[in-house]
Amino acid sequence: MTPTQVVLVVDFGAQYAQLIARRVRELNVYSEIVPHTISAADVAARKPAAIVLSGGPKSVHVEGAPTLDPAIYDLDVPIFGICYGAQLIAQQLGGHVENNGQGEYGRSELTGHDSPLLGSAHSQTVWMSHFDAITKVPEGFVNTASTPNAPVAVLESEGRKIWGVQYHPEVGHTDEGMDVLRRFLHDLAGCKPSWTMGSVIDASVDAIRAQVGPGRAICGLSGGVDSAVAAGLVHAAIGSQLTCVYVDTGMMRKGESDQVVETFRKHQKIELIHVRAGDRFFERLAGVVDPEEKRKTIGELFIRVFEEASGGIEDAEFLVQGTLYPDVIESGTGSAAKIKSHHNVGGLPDDLKFKLVEPLRSLFKDEVREVGSQLGLPDEIVWRHPFPGPGLGVRIIGEVTPHKVGMLQEADAIVRHEIADAGLDREIWQAFAVLADIKSVGVMGDERTYENPIIVRAVTSDDAMTADWARLPYDVLERMSNRIINEVDGINRVAYDITSKPPGTIEWE
Ligand code: XMP
């Protein structure tokens, strides 16, 4: 499902490229990230409407610094370079990039002339992060703006259809960053702003129909947003040819299973097999306390239960998976794939006998949410916080028992309810409770207590690779604490986890 018009974002350093690709899409132009090693022939074969060169962490002068196949500049495709990308344009086409010992980091004032890229001249605040500076533009280019430490902050060549900015238009701190990107994409490169979530749904539906034909597909629902939206899209395409399988491990959040069944079976009218496998999971987990062994036990049984359930759908040939674009980008590098390997728990291995249908492969998480809303999925599913495959099992330190799951479900529901009630639901990445297997002394009424604590964890994050503990208001923490101790039997103390990731992880196991 690749739209006809694509902008290629050339990646010179991962953290910048994804944000640029998202910004291009926010301007309704489809974008894809490609490695900087891409050849001019490969670029030409993709017939891109434009190319954006991302920033990067290196100096163009460092040995082994990433470069671009210079023949790409001659393909007659409009090019926009950002930070490192702009320096590379200057260096490769005959200008000068120097280290004048005065880098610029953070806020800076840009002063420029009227120009096709900048619009009408005025000074504006831009966000900088560079050590080297462009000091001379290549032949055929004009220098249209500068900052105190960047004599050439913007370079433009209408003749060559190449533009570059030393600053970062993609970050929110740059005042008119989106205006500059818009001018490049819509006005200078002539891209049509036709890529909307409505067009994504239409194109996906066509692509799924073409792939599956009259065949049967199954989809493992986890309750999370990705599998839910993938199922919704496939259902929109092939209706009753899709069957969903929901494996209830007994370690789901409070009310989650009912909600999944209600949403998919009743409202979306999707055929759903609900496998209640809690007893089997608890039996296997008896005596298991080591986190890795716990994950392995849950993961293996999950696959077995799914296979048993899907085996009943004899002619199923296709398996729907909610793979997202960041997963596709990450799996391109060995190290990222390794970090993620333990996250496959609760997912399905690739070597099942099915052909894969992955309708979200080109989408970012926020785009998946929008598609979900447009498909009519409720906010509770579309905006649900991520939940690990092994469920509450990795939030119970020590052995997992039905009794402990019950306690944790109650405490967790209170944490999430208070977060939502305070209107913090969408700015917090994940908020949940952890049940520790230690006991402490307390006093309730006139009685001494000796019970377990609940640890509250709430983090902010963009992608779960790094995270910070959320600065929750004290009154929200106070309400959580009071309610958990009063309403959950067996808990006499509440602690708040103030560890970022790294060094901690988001989950406790
Ligand atoms: P950590 O704890 O590694 O978690 O900081 C990062 C993100 O991944 C989620 N997570 C999982 N998701 N299966 C999943 O589908 C898993 O086994 C798993 N383990 C952790 C976690 O909730 C967080 O969002």
Short mmCIF file of N, CA, C and O in Angstrom, two decimals, residues 278-338:
data_model
loop_
_atom_site.label_atom_id
_atom_site.label_comp_id
_atom_site.label_asym_id
_atom_site.label_seq_id
_atom_site.Cartn_x
_atom_site.Cartn_y
_atom_site.Cartn_z
N GLY A 278 -6.91 -18.74 31.57
CA GLY A 278 -6.28 -18.35 32.84
C GLY A 278 -5.81 -19.54 33.67
O GLY A 278 -4.67 -19.55 34.14
N ASP A 279 -6.66 -20.56 33.82
CA ASP A 279 -6.29 -21.69 34.68
C ASP A 279 -5.01 -22.36 34.19
O ASP A 279 -4.15 -22.73 34.98
N ARG A 280 -4.92 -22.51 32.86
CA ARG A 280 -3.72 -23.16 32.31
C ARG A 280 -2.47 -22.34 32.58
O ARG A 280 -1.41 -22.87 32.89
N PHE A 281 -2.61 -21.03 32.46
CA PHE A 281 -1.44 -20.18 32.71
C PHE A 281 -1.03 -20.23 34.19
O PHE A 281 0.15 -20.38 34.50
N PHE A 282 -2.02 -20.15 35.10
CA PHE A 282 -1.68 -20.16 36.53
C PHE A 282 -1.04 -21.49 36.93
O PHE A 282 -0.10 -21.53 37.73
N GLU A 283 -1.55 -22.56 36.33
CA GLU A 283 -0.99 -23.88 36.65
C GLU A 283 0.49 -23.93 36.26
O GLU A 283 1.35 -24.36 37.02
N ARG A 284 0.79 -23.44 35.04
CA ARG A 284 2.18 -23.45 34.58
C ARG A 284 3.08 -22.52 35.40
O ARG A 284 4.28 -22.74 35.51
N LEU A 285 2.47 -21.44 35.91
CA LEU A 285 3.30 -20.44 36.59
C LEU A 285 3.54 -20.76 38.06
O LEU A 285 4.30 -20.05 38.75
N ALA A 286 2.92 -21.83 38.56
CA ALA A 286 3.08 -22.17 39.98
C ALA A 286 4.57 -22.36 40.29
O ALA A 286 5.27 -23.09 39.60
N GLY A 287 5.04 -21.64 41.27
CA GLY A 287 6.43 -21.79 41.72
C GLY A 287 7.44 -21.01 40.88
O GLY A 287 8.63 -20.99 41.20
N VAL A 288 7.00 -20.37 39.78
CA VAL A 288 7.96 -19.64 38.92
C VAL A 288 8.15 -18.21 39.47
O VAL A 288 7.17 -17.46 39.58
N VAL A 289 9.37 -17.86 39.83
CA VAL A 289 9.62 -16.51 40.35
C VAL A 289 10.63 -15.74 39.50
O VAL A 289 10.63 -14.51 39.49
N ASP A 290 11.49 -16.43 38.78
CA ASP A 290 12.50 -15.74 37.99
C ASP A 290 11.83 -15.02 36.80
O ASP A 290 11.06 -15.63 36.05
N PRO A 291 12.11 -13.71 36.63
CA PRO A 291 11.42 -12.95 35.58
C PRO A 291 11.57 -13.54 34.19
O PRO A 291 10.60 -13.59 33.43
N GLU A 292 12.77 -13.97 33.84
CA GLU A 292 12.96 -14.50 32.48
C GLU A 292 12.21 -15.81 32.29
O GLU A 292 11.62 -16.06 31.24
N GLU A 293 12.22 -16.64 33.33
CA GLU A 293 11.50 -17.91 33.23
C GLU A 293 9.99 -17.67 33.13
O GLU A 293 9.27 -18.32 32.38
N LYS A 294 9.56 -16.66 33.85
CA LYS A 294 8.14 -16.30 33.82
C LYS A 294 7.74 -15.88 32.40
O LYS A 294 6.76 -16.36 31.83
N ARG A 295 8.53 -14.99 31.81
CA ARG A 295 8.26 -14.52 30.45
C ARG A 295 8.25 -15.68 29.45
O ARG A 295 7.38 -15.75 28.59
N LYS A 296 9.23 -16.57 29.61
CA LYS A 296 9.33 -17.69 28.68
C LYS A 296 8.12 -18.61 28.82
O LYS A 296 7.51 -19.03 27.83
N THR A 297 7.75 -18.89 30.07
CA THR A 297 6.61 -19.77 30.33
C THR A 297 5.33 -19.19 29.71
O THR A 297 4.57 -19.88 29.02
N ILE A 298 5.12 -17.91 29.95
CA ILE A 298 3.89 -17.27 29.43
C ILE A 298 3.92 -17.25 27.90
O ILE A 298 2.94 -17.59 27.23
N GLY A 299 5.08 -16.88 27.34
CA GLY A 299 5.20 -16.76 25.88
C GLY A 299 4.93 -18.07 25.18
O GLY A 299 4.19 -18.14 24.19
N GLU A 300 5.53 -19.15 25.71
CA GLU A 300 5.36 -20.45 25.05
C GLU A 300 3.91 -20.94 25.12
O GLU A 300 3.36 -21.43 24.14
N LEU A 301 3.32 -20.79 26.30
CA LEU A 301 1.94 -21.26 26.44
C LEU A 301 0.99 -20.43 25.56
O LEU A 301 0.06 -20.95 24.96
N PHE A 302 1.29 -19.14 25.46
CA PHE A 302 0.46 -18.26 24.63
C PHE A 302 0.42 -18.78 23.19
O PHE A 302 -0.65 -18.90 22.58
N ILE A 303 1.58 -19.12 22.67
CA ILE A 303 1.65 -19.59 21.28
C ILE A 303 0.88 -20.91 21.14
O ILE A 303 0.12 -21.11 20.20
N ARG A 304 1.06 -21.79 22.12
CA ARG A 304 0.36 -23.08 22.06
C ARG A 304 -1.16 -22.87 22.05
O ARG A 304 -1.87 -23.43 21.24
N VAL A 305 -1.65 -22.02 22.97
CA VAL A 305 -3.09 -21.79 23.06
C VAL A 305 -3.62 -21.16 21.77
O VAL A 305 -4.67 -21.55 21.25
N PHE A 306 -2.86 -20.22 21.22
CA PHE A 306 -3.29 -19.57 19.99
C PHE A 306 -3.37 -20.59 18.85
O PHE A 306 -4.32 -20.61 18.08
N GLU A 307 -2.37 -21.44 18.79
CA GLU A 307 -2.35 -22.44 17.71
C GLU A 307 -3.54 -23.40 17.84
O GLU A 307 -4.17 -23.75 16.84
N GLU A 308 -3.83 -23.80 19.07
CA GLU A 308 -4.99 -24.70 19.28
C GLU A 308 -6.27 -24.03 18.78
O GLU A 308 -7.07 -24.63 18.08
N ALA A 309 -6.43 -22.75 19.16
CA ALA A 309 -7.67 -22.05 18.80
C ALA A 309 -7.74 -21.83 17.29
O ALA A 309 -8.80 -22.02 16.67
N SER A 310 -6.61 -21.46 16.69
CA SER A 310 -6.66 -21.14 15.26
C SER A 310 -6.72 -22.42 14.42
O SER A 310 -7.16 -22.39 13.27
N GLY A 311 -6.27 -23.55 15.02
CA GLY A 311 -6.34 -24.82 14.30
C GLY A 311 -7.76 -25.19 13.94
O GLY A 311 -8.02 -25.89 12.96
N GLY A 312 -8.71 -24.65 14.71
CA GLY A 312 -10.13 -24.93 14.43
C GLY A 312 -10.62 -24.22 13.18
O GLY A 312 -11.65 -24.57 12.61
N ILE A 313 -9.88 -23.20 12.77
CA ILE A 313 -10.29 -22.47 11.56
C ILE A 313 -9.46 -23.07 10.43
O ILE A 313 -8.38 -22.58 10.09
N GLU A 314 -9.98 -24.14 9.87
CA GLU A 314 -9.11 -25.00 9.08
C GLU A 314 -8.49 -24.35 7.84
O GLU A 314 -7.33 -24.54 7.54
N ASP A 315 -9.30 -23.56 7.15
CA ASP A 315 -8.78 -23.04 5.89
C ASP A 315 -8.08 -21.69 6.03
O ASP A 315 -7.81 -21.03 5.05
N ALA A 316 -7.79 -21.28 7.29
CA ALA A 316 -7.14 -19.98 7.45
C ALA A 316 -5.74 -20.01 6.86
O ALA A 316 -4.92 -20.87 7.17
N GLU A 317 -5.49 -19.04 6.00
CA GLU A 317 -4.24 -19.02 5.26
C GLU A 317 -3.43 -17.76 5.64
O GLU A 317 -2.23 -17.73 5.49
N PHE A 318 -4.13 -16.74 6.13
CA PHE A 318 -3.48 -15.46 6.41
C PHE A 318 -3.54 -15.12 7.90
O PHE A 318 -4.54 -15.36 8.56
N LEU A 319 -2.44 -14.52 8.39
CA LEU A 319 -2.39 -14.06 9.78
C LEU A 319 -2.20 -12.54 9.78
O LEU A 319 -1.26 -12.03 9.17
N VAL A 320 -3.10 -11.83 10.49
CA VAL A 320 -3.01 -10.36 10.54
C VAL A 320 -2.12 -9.96 11.72
O VAL A 320 -2.34 -10.44 12.84
N GLN A 321 -1.14 -9.11 11.47
CA GLN A 321 -0.30 -8.64 12.57
C GLN A 321 -0.26 -7.11 12.59
O GLN A 321 -0.30 -6.47 11.53
N GLY A 322 -0.18 -6.56 13.80
CA GLY A 322 -0.19 -5.09 13.93
C GLY A 322 1.20 -4.48 13.94
O GLY A 322 1.48 -3.61 14.75
N THR A 323 2.06 -4.91 13.02
CA THR A 323 3.42 -4.36 12.95
C THR A 323 3.36 -2.89 12.53
O THR A 323 2.68 -2.55 11.56
N LEU A 324 4.09 -2.01 13.24
CA LEU A 324 4.09 -0.59 12.90
C LEU A 324 5.39 -0.19 12.18
O LEU A 324 6.37 -0.92 12.22
N TYR A 325 5.38 1.02 11.60
CA TYR A 325 6.54 1.48 10.84
C TYR A 325 7.82 1.55 11.69
O TYR A 325 8.88 1.13 11.24
N PRO A 326 7.75 2.05 12.95
CA PRO A 326 8.98 2.06 13.76
C PRO A 326 9.57 0.66 13.95
O PRO A 326 10.79 0.50 13.99
N ASP A 327 8.72 -0.38 14.04
CA ASP A 327 9.24 -1.76 14.16
C ASP A 327 9.97 -2.14 12.88
O ASP A 327 10.98 -2.83 12.90
N VAL A 328 9.43 -1.70 11.74
CA VAL A 328 10.03 -2.03 10.45
C VAL A 328 11.40 -1.34 10.34
O VAL A 328 12.38 -1.95 9.93
N ILE A 329 11.47 -0.08 10.79
CA ILE A 329 12.74 0.65 10.72
C ILE A 329 13.74 -0.02 11.66
O ILE A 329 14.88 -0.27 11.31
N GLU A 330 13.30 -0.31 12.90
CA GLU A 330 14.20 -0.87 13.90
C GLU A 330 14.75 -2.23 13.52
O GLU A 330 15.90 -2.53 13.78
N SER A 331 13.91 -3.05 12.91
CA SER A 331 14.39 -4.40 12.64
C SER A 331 15.47 -4.38 11.57
O SER A 331 16.12 -5.38 11.31
N GLY A 332 15.71 -3.21 10.98
CA GLY A 332 16.81 -3.07 10.03
C GLY A 332 18.18 -3.08 10.68
O GLY A 332 19.18 -3.29 10.04
N THR A 333 18.24 -2.84 11.99
CA THR A 333 19.55 -2.82 12.66
C THR A 333 19.63 -3.92 13.69
O THR A 333 18.69 -4.14 14.45
N GLY A 334 20.78 -4.62 13.70
CA GLY A 334 20.96 -5.77 14.60
C GLY A 334 20.73 -5.42 16.05
O GLY A 334 20.00 -6.11 16.75
N SER A 335 21.29 -4.30 16.51
CA SER A 335 21.22 -4.01 17.94
C SER A 335 19.79 -3.73 18.38
O SER A 335 19.35 -4.19 19.42
N ALA A 336 19.04 -2.99 17.55
CA ALA A 336 17.67 -2.67 17.95
C ALA A 336 16.84 -3.94 18.02
O ALA A 336 16.04 -4.11 18.93
N ALA A 337 17.09 -4.85 17.07
CA ALA A 337 16.31 -6.08 17.08
C ALA A 337 16.56 -6.85 18.38
O ALA A 337 15.67 -7.44 18.95
N LYS A 338 17.80 -6.78 18.86
CA LYS A 338 18.15 -7.52 20.07
C LYS A 338 17.44 -6.94 21.30
O LYS A 338 16.88 -7.67 22.11
#
